[in-house]
Coordinates of C-alpha atoms in Angstrom, one line a residue:
Chain A
M1 CA 138.6 84.9 177.5
L2 CA 139.5 88.4 179.4
K3 CA 139.3 91.6 177.1
F4 CA 141.3 94.6 178.2
I5 CA 141.3 98.3 176.7
P6 CA 145.0 99.0 175.2
L7 CA 145.4 101.9 177.1
R8 CA 147.7 103.6 178.8
A9 CA 147.0 104.7 182.2
Q10 CA 146.2 108.6 182.4
A11 CA 145.7 110.6 185.5
G12 CA 143.4 112.6 183.2
I13 CA 143.4 116.0 184.8
T14 CA 143.4 117.7 181.3
G15 CA 140.4 118.9 180.5
F16 CA 140.7 117.3 177.1
E17 CA 139.5 113.5 176.3
S18 CA 141.9 111.5 174.8
P19 CA 142.4 112.4 170.9
A20 CA 143.5 108.4 170.8
A21 CA 139.7 107.1 173.1
E22 CA 137.5 106.8 169.2
H23 CA 140.9 104.8 168.1
T24 CA 140.4 102.1 171.2
Q25 CA 139.4 98.6 170.7
L26 CA 138.3 96.5 172.7
G27 CA 139.5 92.7 171.5
L28 CA 143.2 92.4 171.7
D29 CA 143.1 89.2 174.7
L30 CA 145.4 87.9 177.1
D31 CA 145.9 84.4 175.3
Q32 CA 146.5 86.2 172.0
L33 CA 149.3 88.9 173.7
L34 CA 150.9 86.4 175.9
I35 CA 150.8 82.8 174.4
D36 CA 152.7 82.8 170.7
H37 CA 153.1 78.5 169.8
P38 CA 149.2 77.7 172.0
S39 CA 149.5 74.2 170.8
A40 CA 152.2 74.3 172.8
T41 CA 151.9 75.8 175.5
W42 CA 150.5 74.9 179.1
L43 CA 150.0 76.2 182.4
G44 CA 151.2 75.2 186.2
Y45 CA 151.5 76.6 189.6
A46 CA 155.0 77.2 191.4
E47 CA 155.0 75.5 194.3
G48 CA 157.8 76.2 196.7
A49 CA 160.2 79.7 197.2
S50 CA 163.6 78.6 195.6
M51 CA 162.8 80.7 192.2
V52 CA 162.2 84.3 194.1
G53 CA 165.1 85.0 193.0
D54 CA 163.3 85.8 189.8
G55 CA 160.7 87.3 190.7
I56 CA 158.8 83.5 190.8
H57 CA 157.3 83.2 194.2
S58 CA 155.1 79.9 195.2
G59 CA 151.6 80.4 194.2
D60 CA 152.4 81.9 190.6
L61 CA 151.0 80.7 187.5
L62 CA 153.6 79.4 185.4
I63 CA 152.9 79.7 181.4
I64 CA 155.4 77.4 179.7
S65 CA 156.1 76.6 176.2
R66 CA 157.8 73.7 174.8
A67 CA 157.9 74.9 171.6
E68 CA 161.0 77.2 173.2
T69 CA 164.6 76.0 172.3
V70 CA 166.3 75.6 175.8
Q71 CA 169.1 78.1 175.9
N72 CA 171.5 78.8 178.5
D73 CA 170.5 80.6 181.1
D74 CA 166.6 80.0 180.4
I75 CA 164.0 79.4 182.9
I76 CA 163.0 75.6 182.6
V77 CA 160.2 73.5 183.9
A78 CA 161.2 69.8 183.6
N79 CA 160.8 66.3 184.1
L80 CA 163.4 65.5 187.1
N81 CA 162.9 62.6 187.8
G82 CA 159.2 61.9 188.3
C83 CA 158.8 65.4 189.5
F84 CA 157.7 68.6 187.1
V85 CA 161.0 71.2 189.4
C86 CA 161.3 75.0 187.9
K87 CA 165.0 76.0 187.7
R88 CA 167.2 78.3 185.7
V89 CA 169.5 75.7 183.5
D90 CA 173.3 76.1 182.5
T91 CA 173.1 74.3 178.9
T92 CA 177.1 74.0 179.5
A93 CA 178.0 72.9 183.1
R94 CA 174.7 70.4 182.4
L95 CA 174.1 72.2 186.4
L96 CA 170.2 73.6 187.6
L97 CA 170.1 76.6 189.4
S98 CA 167.6 77.6 192.2
S99 CA 167.6 80.7 192.6
A100 CA 167.1 81.6 196.4
P101 CA 169.2 83.2 198.6
G102 CA 172.0 80.4 200.1
A103 CA 170.6 77.6 197.4
R104 CA 173.1 74.9 196.1
P105 CA 173.2 74.2 192.1
Y106 CA 172.1 70.3 191.3
Q107 CA 174.4 68.9 189.5
L108 CA 173.0 66.4 186.8
Q109 CA 174.1 63.1 186.9
D110 CA 174.2 60.4 184.4
G111 CA 171.5 58.3 186.5
D112 CA 169.0 61.3 186.5
E113 CA 166.0 60.7 184.6
F114 CA 165.7 64.2 182.9
Q115 CA 163.5 66.0 180.3
V116 CA 163.1 69.7 179.3
E117 CA 159.3 70.1 179.4
G118 CA 159.5 73.9 178.1
V119 CA 161.2 77.1 178.8
V120 CA 158.6 79.7 181.2
I121 CA 157.6 82.4 179.0
R122 CA 155.9 84.6 181.3
S123 CA 154.5 83.8 185.5
I124 CA 151.9 85.2 186.9
R125 CA 151.5 86.5 190.1
L126 CA 148.2 86.7 192.1
H127 CA 148.0 89.4 193.2
R128 CA 143.8 88.4 194.7
P129 CA 142.9 84.6 193.4
L130 CA 141.7 83.7 190.5
S131 CA 137.5 83.9 191.3
R132 CA 136.8 80.6 189.1
G133 CA 139.3 78.7 191.9
L134 CA 142.9 78.2 192.6
Chain B
M1 CA 151.8 61.7 149.4
Y2 CA 149.2 60.6 151.6
V3 CA 150.8 61.2 155.6
L4 CA 148.9 59.1 158.7
C5 CA 149.9 60.6 162.1
D6 CA 148.6 58.8 164.9
V7 CA 149.5 58.2 168.1
N8 CA 150.7 55.1 170.0
A9 CA 148.2 53.6 172.9
M10 CA 146.9 57.4 172.8
Y11 CA 144.4 57.3 176.4
A12 CA 147.5 55.5 178.0
S13 CA 150.7 58.0 176.7
C14 CA 148.2 60.6 177.5
E15 CA 147.7 59.8 180.7
K16 CA 151.4 60.4 181.4
V17 CA 152.3 64.1 179.5
F18 CA 151.2 65.9 183.1
E19 CA 152.3 63.1 185.2
P20 CA 156.2 62.4 184.8
A21 CA 156.0 60.4 187.5
I22 CA 154.3 57.2 185.7
R23 CA 156.4 57.7 182.5
T24 CA 159.0 55.5 183.1
R25 CA 155.5 52.4 184.6
P26 CA 153.0 51.0 183.4
V27 CA 149.6 51.9 182.5
V28 CA 146.5 51.1 181.9
V29 CA 143.1 52.6 181.4
L30 CA 139.7 51.1 181.4
T31 CA 136.7 51.9 179.7
N32 CA 133.4 54.2 180.9
N33 CA 132.5 53.2 184.3
D34 CA 135.7 51.4 185.1
G35 CA 134.3 48.5 182.9
C36 CA 137.1 47.0 181.0
I37 CA 141.0 48.0 179.8
C38 CA 140.9 49.7 176.6
A39 CA 144.0 51.2 176.2
A40 CA 147.8 50.0 177.8
C41 CA 151.3 51.6 177.5
G42 CA 154.2 49.7 175.9
I43 CA 155.2 48.9 179.0
A44 CA 152.2 47.9 180.6
K45 CA 151.9 45.0 176.6
R46 CA 155.7 44.1 177.5
L47 CA 154.1 42.6 181.3
G48 CA 151.1 41.1 178.5
V49 CA 148.6 43.0 181.2
G50 CA 147.3 45.2 177.9
Q51 CA 144.9 43.3 176.4
K52 CA 141.7 44.9 175.2
F53 CA 138.7 44.9 176.7
V54 CA 139.1 42.6 179.1
P55 CA 136.9 43.2 182.0
Y56 CA 139.1 45.4 184.7
F57 CA 137.4 43.0 187.8
Q58 CA 139.3 39.7 186.6
M59 CA 142.7 41.3 186.0
K60 CA 142.1 43.4 188.8
A61 CA 145.1 41.1 191.1
Q62 CA 147.1 40.6 188.5
L63 CA 147.7 44.6 188.0
E64 CA 148.4 45.2 191.2
R65 CA 151.4 42.4 191.7
A66 CA 152.5 44.2 188.2
G67 CA 152.3 47.3 190.0
V68 CA 150.7 48.9 186.8
V69 CA 148.9 52.6 187.3
V70 CA 145.2 52.4 186.6
R71 CA 143.3 55.0 185.3
S72 CA 139.9 56.1 184.0
S73 CA 139.2 57.1 181.0
N74 CA 139.8 61.4 180.9
Y75 CA 138.2 62.0 177.6
E76 CA 138.4 65.9 179.1
L77 CA 142.0 65.5 179.0
Y78 CA 142.5 63.4 175.9
A79 CA 140.0 65.5 173.6
D80 CA 142.9 68.5 174.6
L81 CA 145.7 66.5 174.0
S82 CA 144.5 65.6 170.5
Q83 CA 143.5 69.0 169.4
R84 CA 147.4 70.2 170.4
M85 CA 148.6 67.1 168.2
M86 CA 145.9 67.4 166.0
A87 CA 147.4 71.3 165.4
T88 CA 150.5 70.5 165.3
C89 CA 150.5 68.1 162.6
E90 CA 148.2 69.5 160.6
R91 CA 151.3 72.9 159.8
F92 CA 153.0 70.6 157.7
A93 CA 151.1 70.2 155.3
P94 CA 148.1 72.4 153.2
H95 CA 145.4 69.6 153.9
S96 CA 144.2 67.2 157.1
H97 CA 141.4 65.3 157.7
V98 CA 141.2 64.6 161.1
Y99 CA 140.3 61.1 161.4
S100 CA 139.5 59.7 165.0
I101 CA 141.0 61.0 168.2
D102 CA 144.1 60.0 168.2
E103 CA 145.0 59.7 163.8
C104 CA 145.2 62.6 161.8
F105 CA 145.5 61.7 157.9
L106 CA 148.3 64.9 155.9
F107 CA 148.4 65.7 151.9
Y108 CA 150.4 67.0 149.8
G109 CA 148.4 67.1 146.8
R110 CA 148.5 65.0 143.7
G111 CA 151.3 64.5 141.9
A112 CA 155.3 64.4 142.5
Y113 CA 155.9 66.8 145.3
T114 CA 158.9 65.8 147.2
P115 CA 159.6 67.9 150.5
P116 CA 163.7 69.3 149.9
E117 CA 165.0 67.6 153.5
G118 CA 163.2 64.1 151.7
W119 CA 159.9 61.9 152.9
Q120 CA 162.3 60.1 155.7
A121 CA 162.9 63.4 157.4
H122 CA 160.3 65.2 156.5
A123 CA 158.7 61.7 158.7
R124 CA 160.8 62.3 160.8
R125 CA 160.7 65.8 161.9
I126 CA 157.1 65.3 162.1
R127 CA 157.4 62.9 164.9
R128 CA 160.0 64.7 166.7
T129 CA 157.9 67.9 166.7
V130 CA 154.7 66.5 168.3
W131 CA 156.6 64.5 170.7
K132 CA 158.6 67.8 171.9
E133 CA 155.4 70.1 171.7
V134 CA 152.9 68.1 172.9
R135 CA 154.8 65.1 174.4
L136 CA 152.6 62.6 172.7
P137 CA 155.0 59.3 171.2
I138 CA 153.2 58.8 167.4
G139 CA 154.1 56.2 163.9
V140 CA 153.9 57.9 161.0
G141 CA 153.7 56.7 157.8
V142 CA 154.1 57.7 154.1
G143 CA 152.3 56.5 151.1
P144 CA 151.0 57.1 147.7
T145 CA 146.9 56.9 148.4
P146 CA 145.3 57.2 152.2
T147 CA 145.6 53.1 152.1
L148 CA 149.1 52.8 151.8
A149 CA 149.8 55.8 154.4
K150 CA 147.9 53.2 156.6
V151 CA 150.0 50.3 155.7
A152 CA 153.3 52.3 156.3
N153 CA 151.7 53.4 159.5
H154 CA 151.3 49.9 160.7
A155 CA 154.7 49.3 159.2
A156 CA 156.1 52.4 161.4
K157 CA 154.4 50.8 164.5
R158 CA 154.8 47.1 164.1
L159 CA 157.8 45.9 162.2
A160 CA 161.2 45.6 163.2
G161 CA 163.9 48.4 161.0
F162 CA 161.1 51.3 161.3
A163 CA 161.3 52.9 164.8
G164 CA 158.0 54.7 164.2
V165 CA 158.2 56.4 160.6
A166 CA 158.6 54.3 157.3
V167 CA 158.0 55.9 153.9
L168 CA 156.8 53.8 151.1
D169 CA 157.0 55.8 148.1
D170 CA 158.4 52.7 145.9
R171 CA 157.0 50.0 145.0
A172 CA 159.2 47.9 145.7
V173 CA 159.1 48.3 149.4
Q174 CA 155.8 48.5 149.4
R175 CA 155.7 44.8 148.3
Q176 CA 157.7 44.4 151.1
V177 CA 156.3 45.5 153.7
L178 CA 152.8 44.0 151.9
A179 CA 154.3 40.5 152.5
Q180 CA 154.8 40.6 156.0
M181 CA 151.3 41.9 156.8
A182 CA 148.1 39.7 157.4
A183 CA 144.9 40.5 154.7
S184 CA 143.4 41.3 157.8
D185 CA 145.6 44.3 158.8
V186 CA 145.0 46.0 156.3
W187 CA 142.8 49.0 156.7
G188 CA 139.2 47.8 155.4
I189 CA 139.7 44.2 155.6
G190 CA 137.2 43.5 158.8
R191 CA 137.6 39.8 160.7
R192 CA 135.1 38.6 158.0
L193 CA 135.9 39.5 154.8
A194 CA 139.4 38.4 155.7
A195 CA 138.1 34.9 156.2
R196 CA 136.6 35.1 153.1
L197 CA 139.5 36.0 151.7
R198 CA 141.2 33.1 153.1
E199 CA 138.5 30.6 151.5
L200 CA 140.3 32.4 148.6
G201 CA 144.0 31.4 149.5
I202 CA 144.4 35.7 150.6
E203 CA 145.8 35.9 153.7
T204 CA 148.7 38.2 153.2
G205 CA 148.7 41.9 151.9
L206 CA 150.9 41.4 149.8
Q207 CA 148.6 38.1 147.7
L208 CA 145.5 40.7 148.2
A209 CA 147.3 43.5 146.9
D210 CA 148.4 40.8 143.6
A211 CA 144.6 39.3 143.7
P212 CA 142.9 39.7 140.3
P213 CA 140.7 42.9 140.0
G214 CA 137.8 40.7 138.2
L215 CA 137.9 37.9 141.6
I216 CA 137.5 40.8 144.0
R217 CA 134.9 41.7 141.5
K218 CA 133.0 38.8 141.6
H219 CA 132.8 38.3 145.5
F220 CA 133.4 41.7 147.1
S221 CA 131.9 44.8 147.1
V222 CA 133.2 47.7 145.2
L223 CA 135.1 48.9 148.3
V224 CA 137.2 46.1 148.9
E225 CA 138.1 46.5 145.2
G226 CA 139.2 50.2 145.8
T227 CA 141.1 49.2 149.0
V228 CA 142.7 46.9 146.0
A229 CA 143.6 49.7 143.5
E230 CA 144.5 51.7 147.2
L231 CA 146.6 49.1 147.7
N232 CA 148.3 49.3 144.2
G233 CA 148.8 53.1 144.3
Q234 CA 145.8 54.1 142.8
V235 CA 143.8 57.0 144.6
R236 CA 140.6 55.8 145.3
L237 CA 139.3 57.2 148.8
N238 CA 138.0 60.7 149.1
W239 CA 138.0 62.5 153.0
D240 CA 134.3 61.6 153.2
E241 CA 134.9 58.2 152.4
V242 CA 137.8 57.5 154.5
R243 CA 135.5 56.2 157.0
A244 CA 136.1 56.6 161.5
P245 CA 136.7 53.2 163.1
K246 CA 133.6 52.9 165.4
K247 CA 134.6 54.1 168.3
E248 CA 134.9 57.4 167.3
I249 CA 132.6 59.6 164.5
Y250 CA 134.2 62.5 163.5
S251 CA 132.5 64.3 161.1
T252 CA 134.3 67.8 159.8
R253 CA 135.1 70.2 156.7
S254 CA 136.4 73.0 155.4
F255 CA 134.9 76.0 154.7
G256 CA 134.7 77.0 150.8
Q257 CA 135.3 80.6 152.0
R258 CA 136.3 81.5 155.4
V259 CA 133.6 82.4 157.4
Q260 CA 133.0 85.0 160.2
D261 CA 129.5 85.1 161.1
R262 CA 128.8 83.5 164.3
Q263 CA 125.1 82.4 163.1
Q264 CA 127.0 81.0 160.0
L265 CA 129.2 78.8 162.0
L266 CA 126.5 77.8 164.6
Q267 CA 124.4 76.3 161.1
A268 CA 127.8 74.4 160.1
L269 CA 128.4 71.8 163.5
A270 CA 125.4 72.2 163.9
S271 CA 125.1 69.9 160.4
H272 CA 127.9 68.3 161.7
A273 CA 125.9 67.0 164.1
D274 CA 122.9 65.9 162.0
M275 CA 125.8 64.5 160.1
A276 CA 127.3 62.5 163.3
G277 CA 123.8 61.8 164.4
R278 CA 122.9 60.2 161.2
K279 CA 126.4 57.9 161.7
L280 CA 125.6 57.1 164.5
R281 CA 121.8 55.4 164.4
K282 CA 123.2 54.4 161.9
Q283 CA 126.3 51.9 162.9
A284 CA 123.3 51.4 166.3
S285 CA 125.4 53.6 168.9
L286 CA 124.9 55.9 171.9
T287 CA 127.7 58.2 172.0
H288 CA 128.5 59.4 176.0
A289 CA 131.0 62.4 174.7
M290 CA 131.4 65.2 172.0
V291 CA 133.9 67.0 171.1
I292 CA 133.3 70.6 169.2
F293 CA 136.1 72.8 167.6
A294 CA 136.7 75.5 164.8
S295 CA 139.7 76.7 163.8
S296 CA 140.9 79.3 161.4
S297 CA 143.3 78.0 158.7
P298 CA 148.0 77.8 160.3
H299 CA 148.0 79.2 156.6
D300 CA 146.6 82.6 156.5
D301 CA 148.2 85.9 157.4
Q302 CA 146.6 86.2 161.0
P303 CA 147.3 84.8 164.6
Y304 CA 145.8 81.0 164.1
Y305 CA 143.1 80.6 166.3
R306 CA 141.7 77.1 167.2
Q307 CA 139.0 75.8 169.7
S308 CA 137.6 73.0 171.4
V309 CA 134.7 72.3 173.6
F310 CA 134.1 69.1 175.5
H311 CA 130.6 68.3 176.2
R312 CA 129.6 64.6 178.1
F313 CA 125.7 63.8 177.9
S314 CA 124.9 62.4 181.6
V315 CA 122.7 60.2 178.9
P316 CA 124.5 58.3 176.2
T317 CA 122.2 60.0 173.5
A318 CA 122.1 59.0 169.5
D319 CA 119.1 62.1 169.8
T320 CA 120.3 64.7 166.7
R321 CA 118.5 67.1 169.1
L322 CA 120.9 66.6 172.3
L323 CA 123.6 67.0 169.5
M324 CA 122.5 70.3 168.5
Q325 CA 121.8 71.2 171.8
A326 CA 125.6 70.8 173.4
C327 CA 126.8 72.7 169.9
T328 CA 124.8 75.9 170.4
A329 CA 126.2 76.2 174.9
A330 CA 129.2 75.8 172.9
L331 CA 129.1 78.1 170.4
A332 CA 129.7 81.0 172.6
R333 CA 133.3 79.5 173.7
I334 CA 134.4 78.7 170.5
F335 CA 133.2 81.8 168.7
Q336 CA 135.4 85.1 168.3
P337 CA 134.4 88.2 166.2
G338 CA 137.0 88.7 164.0
V339 CA 138.1 85.5 163.9
R340 CA 137.8 83.9 159.5
F341 CA 137.4 80.2 160.4
Y342 CA 138.3 78.1 158.1
R343 CA 137.1 74.2 159.5
C344 CA 134.8 73.4 162.2
G345 CA 133.4 69.8 162.8
V346 CA 132.5 67.6 165.3
G347 CA 133.5 64.2 167.0
L348 CA 131.5 61.6 169.2
L349 CA 133.8 59.6 171.5
D350 CA 133.5 56.8 173.8
L351 CA 130.5 55.4 171.6
R352 CA 128.8 52.1 173.0
D353 CA 125.4 49.7 171.9
T354 CA 122.3 50.3 171.6
H355 CA 121.3 47.3 172.7
S356 CA 123.8 47.0 175.5
Q357 CA 122.7 50.4 177.2
Q358 CA 120.6 50.1 180.3
S359 CA 118.3 53.1 181.8
D360 CA 119.5 55.1 184.6
L361 CA 116.3 55.0 186.9
F362 CA 117.6 58.2 188.0
S363 CA 118.6 59.8 185.2
P364 CA 116.2 58.9 181.8
S365 CA 117.1 59.2 178.4
Q366 CA 116.0 61.8 176.9
D367 CA 116.2 60.3 173.4
N368 CA 113.3 60.6 170.9
T369 CA 113.8 57.1 168.8
A370 CA 111.1 56.9 167.0
L371 CA 111.4 60.8 166.1
M372 CA 115.0 60.4 165.2
Q373 CA 114.3 56.7 163.3
C374 CA 110.9 58.7 161.5
M375 CA 113.5 61.3 160.6
D376 CA 116.2 59.3 159.1
Q377 CA 113.8 57.1 156.7
I378 CA 112.5 60.1 155.3
N379 CA 115.6 61.8 154.9
S380 CA 117.1 58.0 153.7
R381 CA 114.3 58.7 151.3
F382 CA 114.0 62.0 150.4
G383 CA 117.3 62.6 150.5
H384 CA 119.4 63.8 152.9
G385 CA 118.2 67.4 154.4
A386 CA 114.6 67.1 153.7
V387 CA 113.5 67.2 157.6
Q388 CA 115.7 69.1 159.6
L389 CA 116.1 70.5 163.3
A390 CA 115.5 73.9 164.2
R391 CA 118.4 74.5 167.2
Q392 CA 118.0 74.3 170.9
G393 CA 119.5 75.3 173.7
G394 CA 119.8 74.3 176.7
E395 CA 122.8 72.3 179.2
Q396 CA 122.8 69.3 180.9
R397 CA 124.8 67.4 183.8
F398 CA 126.8 64.1 183.7
A399 CA 127.8 61.2 186.5
M400 CA 129.7 58.4 185.7
R401 CA 131.8 55.9 187.5
R402 CA 135.7 57.2 187.0
E403 CA 136.8 56.0 190.5
F404 CA 140.8 56.5 189.1
L405 CA 140.0 59.9 187.1
S406 CA 143.1 61.8 186.5
P407 CA 143.2 65.2 187.0
Q408 CA 141.9 67.6 183.9
Y409 CA 145.6 69.0 183.6
S410 CA 145.0 70.8 180.8
T411 CA 141.8 72.2 180.6
R412 CA 140.3 72.8 184.7
L413 CA 142.5 75.7 186.3
S414 CA 142.1 74.0 189.6
D415 CA 143.8 70.8 187.9
L416 CA 146.7 72.9 187.0
P417 CA 149.9 70.4 187.6
R418 CA 152.0 71.9 190.5
I419 CA 155.4 73.1 189.9
R420 CA 158.3 72.4 192.4
C421 CA 160.5 75.3 192.9
E422 CA 162.2 73.6 195.8
P423 CA 166.0 74.2 196.1

C-alpha cells in the first residue's frame, strides 16, 4: 500500500522549519483515502474518448463502487448489452450521456440488457505508466 | 437464530461478475488441469450439461454444440470474490463463521431476537445487498439451529415458492419443508448413512426429525443424534464442530482480544495452518491452493480492514511446513500497523486425494510425509501441540494446465476490466 506524508507542498524559502513537521505521521494510505467500501469497490481502465468532458481520458484508472446509490447525473459503469460502458446517467429520461463534444445521448430501450455496475467515485490519470505494468 | 448464506454455483457465478458478455450464457467451470466439470450456472444446468465430475473430454462436443462457455478454475478470482461476499454478509450479524469458500453462517445470539424489519425482510436484504455490492447470487436460509439454517438454505434454492430466501422460524414450516427433503439432503447425512437410515424406514428429513432418539442412539453415532436434535430446534453444534465439506478446509477464529502485534498475528496464522494441515492429512487429501486472511471487526470504531492473500503450491501438499511458509510470506501483505485485528484464518482450496495424486517428474513433491505422520502420531498421543514447528520463510511458483482461464480481474493490475468510453 502506498504511503505518503500528509503535508502541504511548501516552497521552503523561510529559514524556519515548519512547526507541524514533527507532528506528521506516516500511515494514511490511498486505499483508505479513496475507498469507502472496499468489498463493494472494483477497478477498471477507461478505453476511448467519449467521457473527456468529465475529465476521463483513455487509459485512466476508474474506481467504481457498487455500494453507492445511483443518483441523477452520476457517472456510472453499466452493463449495456454485454459490455461495460462508462456514461453519465439521466435517470428520469432513461438516457446515457457521453461528454465528448458532439456525442449523442443513448436512449435506453425496453429490449436493452442494462444493469448498473457501480458509480465511478474517482478517476485517476496515470501521468506516468504504472510501474507494475498495464 | 442462525442464517446460512451460500452462493449459487459459486465458481460459475464468479466468472460472470466481471464479464457481462457471458451473464446470460451457459457457463461451466473445470477442475484443475481441466479434468472435469466442477460447477455449472443455472442456465447450463437447464441445458442439461452441468453434471458435476464428468470428464471434460467426454462432454466437449456436447458443450460446443450447446454454445457453452467453458472456463478453467480461476481460484485467485474466486478467493477474492469470496472474501468480498463474506465481508458483506458479516455486516449483518454480531457473529459470523466462514464455513467454506462460498458459505458463511451468521449468528444473532441465543434467545428470541428478531430484526426490526422481520426475518423475511432481513434475509431478503442480505441477498439483495450481496447481489448489488458483489454481483453474486446467494441463497439465504434462516433457522433456529445451524442444521435448520442449512435446511432452510436448501429450501431457498431447491424448493418451489421460496425464490432464494427461506425462514424456518416456526415448527409447522420446518415440518413442511423437511417433509419435502430426502434424509440424505440433511447436513451431515452422507450417502452411507442415508442407506442405513433407509433400512430403518427413514427416507425423508421429517422422518429423521421424528425418529425416536433411542433408536438413533442405538444404531448411529452421537453426531447423528445431534443432527436429529438440531432438526428439532435444539442447538448441538458449535463453530468448531461445524465441519467443512471435503472440497475445502477452513480454519478461522476471532481473537479473544484484538491483536495489533505482527508476531502474534503470525503465530495465530501458523496455528491455523497447523490445524488445517492436520485436518487435511486426516482426510488423506492434498491441497493445491491456500487463502490466508485477517481482518479487523466491522463493529469497531476504526475503519474496517480486511486483507487476504492467495497462495498456490507448485505441487499439491499436505505438509504443515509448506503451509506455514505460505503464511510467513503472506504476512507482509496482511499485517498493517495500527489495525486492531479481530479475526484471522486460512483456507485450503482445491483439494485432491493423496492416493490419486500423480507425481510430477519436473517438480517433485517437497512433502516430508514421514515427518508429518510422526508429528500427527505424537500429537494424537500426547495432545495437540506436543510437537510444533518453528516457522520458515520461502516461496514457490506454480504451473498447471488452465487452458480456459479467465483474467484475474480483481487481483492483478494488468487484468483489470476494460470499460468502453465510446459514444
